[in-house]
Short mmCIF file of C-alpha atoms and ligand atoms in Angstrom, two decimals:
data_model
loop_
_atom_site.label_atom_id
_atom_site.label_comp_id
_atom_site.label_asym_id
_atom_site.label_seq_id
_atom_site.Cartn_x
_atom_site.Cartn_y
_atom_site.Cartn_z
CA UNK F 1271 90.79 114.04 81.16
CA UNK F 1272 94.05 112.17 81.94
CA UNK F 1273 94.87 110.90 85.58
CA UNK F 1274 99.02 111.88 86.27
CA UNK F 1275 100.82 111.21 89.58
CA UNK F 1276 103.33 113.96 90.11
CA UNK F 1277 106.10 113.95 92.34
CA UNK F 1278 105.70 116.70 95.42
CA UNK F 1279 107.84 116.08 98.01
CA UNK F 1280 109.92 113.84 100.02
CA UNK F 1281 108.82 111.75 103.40
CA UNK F 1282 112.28 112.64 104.85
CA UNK F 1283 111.70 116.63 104.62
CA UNK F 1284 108.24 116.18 106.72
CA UNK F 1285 108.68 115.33 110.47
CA UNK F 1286 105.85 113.47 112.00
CA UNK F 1287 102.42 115.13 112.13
CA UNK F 1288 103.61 118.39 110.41
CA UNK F 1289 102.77 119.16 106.98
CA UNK F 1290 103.86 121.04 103.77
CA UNK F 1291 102.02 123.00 101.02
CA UNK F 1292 103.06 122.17 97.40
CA UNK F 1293 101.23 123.61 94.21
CA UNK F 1294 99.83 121.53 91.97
CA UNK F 1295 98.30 123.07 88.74
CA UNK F 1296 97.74 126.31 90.43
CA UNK F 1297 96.36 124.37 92.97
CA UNK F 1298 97.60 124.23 97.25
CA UNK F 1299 97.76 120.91 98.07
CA UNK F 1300 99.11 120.03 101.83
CA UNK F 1301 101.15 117.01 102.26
CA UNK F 1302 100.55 115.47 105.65
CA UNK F 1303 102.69 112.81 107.53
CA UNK F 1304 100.77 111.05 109.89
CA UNK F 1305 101.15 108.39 112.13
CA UNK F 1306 98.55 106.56 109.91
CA UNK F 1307 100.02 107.24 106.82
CA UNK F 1308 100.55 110.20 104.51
CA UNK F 1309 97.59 112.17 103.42
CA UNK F 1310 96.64 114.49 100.94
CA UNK F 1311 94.14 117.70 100.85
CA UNK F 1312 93.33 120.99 99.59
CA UNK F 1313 95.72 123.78 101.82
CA UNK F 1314 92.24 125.65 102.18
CA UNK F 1315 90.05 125.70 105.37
CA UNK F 1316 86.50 125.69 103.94
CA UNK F 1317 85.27 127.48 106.30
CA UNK F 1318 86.70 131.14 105.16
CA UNK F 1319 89.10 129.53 102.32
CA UNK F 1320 92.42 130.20 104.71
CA UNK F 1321 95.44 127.69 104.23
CA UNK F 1322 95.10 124.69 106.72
CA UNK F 1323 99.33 124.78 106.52
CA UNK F 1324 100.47 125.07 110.47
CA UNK F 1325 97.38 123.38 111.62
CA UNK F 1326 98.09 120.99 114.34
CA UNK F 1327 97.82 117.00 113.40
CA UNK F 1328 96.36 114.41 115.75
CA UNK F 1329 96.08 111.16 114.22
CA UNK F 1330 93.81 111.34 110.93
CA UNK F 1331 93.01 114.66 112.47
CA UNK F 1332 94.03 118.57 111.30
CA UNK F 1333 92.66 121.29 112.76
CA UNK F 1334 92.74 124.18 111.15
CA UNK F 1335 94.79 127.23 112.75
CA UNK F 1336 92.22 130.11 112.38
CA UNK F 1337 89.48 129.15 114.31
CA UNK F 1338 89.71 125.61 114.77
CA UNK F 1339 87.29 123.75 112.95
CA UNK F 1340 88.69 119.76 112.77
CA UNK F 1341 88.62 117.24 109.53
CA UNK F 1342 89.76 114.31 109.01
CA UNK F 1343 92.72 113.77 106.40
CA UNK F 1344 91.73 110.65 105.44
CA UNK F 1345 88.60 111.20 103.47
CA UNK F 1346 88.22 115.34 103.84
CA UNK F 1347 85.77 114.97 106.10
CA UNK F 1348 84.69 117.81 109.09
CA UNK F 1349 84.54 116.44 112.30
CA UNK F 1350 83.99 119.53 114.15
CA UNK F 1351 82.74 123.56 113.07
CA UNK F 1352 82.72 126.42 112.39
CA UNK F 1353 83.65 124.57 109.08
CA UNK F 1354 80.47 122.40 107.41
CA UNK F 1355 82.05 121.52 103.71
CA UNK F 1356 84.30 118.39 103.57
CA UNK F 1357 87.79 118.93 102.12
CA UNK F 1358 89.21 117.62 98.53
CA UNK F 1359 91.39 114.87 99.03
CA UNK F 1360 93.66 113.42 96.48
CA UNK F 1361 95.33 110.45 96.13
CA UNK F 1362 99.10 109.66 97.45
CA UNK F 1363 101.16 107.53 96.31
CA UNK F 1364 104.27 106.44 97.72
CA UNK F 1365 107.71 105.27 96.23
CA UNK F 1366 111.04 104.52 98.61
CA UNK F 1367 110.12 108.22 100.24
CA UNK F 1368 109.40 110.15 97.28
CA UNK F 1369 105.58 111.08 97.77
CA UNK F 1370 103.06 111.81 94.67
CA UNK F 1371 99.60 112.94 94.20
CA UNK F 1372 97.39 111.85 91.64
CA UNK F 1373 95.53 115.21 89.84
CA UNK F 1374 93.57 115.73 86.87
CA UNK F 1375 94.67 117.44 83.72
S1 LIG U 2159 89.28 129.50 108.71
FE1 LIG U 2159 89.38 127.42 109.34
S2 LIG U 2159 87.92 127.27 110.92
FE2 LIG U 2159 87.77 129.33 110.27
#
């Protein structure tokens, strides 16, 4: 397996604490500007597998828009139910304000 960054989006196109789904390798992936960085996770509540896309962003914090369960963007973790499974994270990297992930092929 090879590590790849690949280019998914620019900072300018995300206001602050909103977010945007991008596909990666058949994968959702949401992009999240926050005011502690950039962050990003599977688009996929893991709670009943719904996009987390819309969900409102607090700090490190998403919840998700269904029924509200809370994790934490910066390591996937759940803070709060009806969700117990942490979320996949990947890893961002950042260039002027072009944003990549870093996936597996
Ligand atoms: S689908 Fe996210 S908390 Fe239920």
């Amino acid at each position: 397996m090879k590590d790849n960054f690949i280019q998914v989006a620019d900072i300018t196109d995300i206001d602050l604490n909103q977010s945007v789904s991008v596909e990666v390798g058949g994968k959702a992936i949401l992009i999240c500007n926050t005011e502690n960085g950039v962050f990003a996770v599977e688009d996929r509540c893991t709670h009943t597998d719904i996009p987390l896309c819309g969900g409102q962003i607090v700090g490190n914090l998403i919840s998700c828009p269904v029924h509200g369960a809370v994790f934490d963007l910066s390591d996937g973790s759940v803070q709060a139910p009806p969700a117990f499974e942490d979320l996949e994270t990947f890893e961002v990297k950042i260039e002027d304000t072009s944003i990549s992930v870093k996936y597996l092929k």
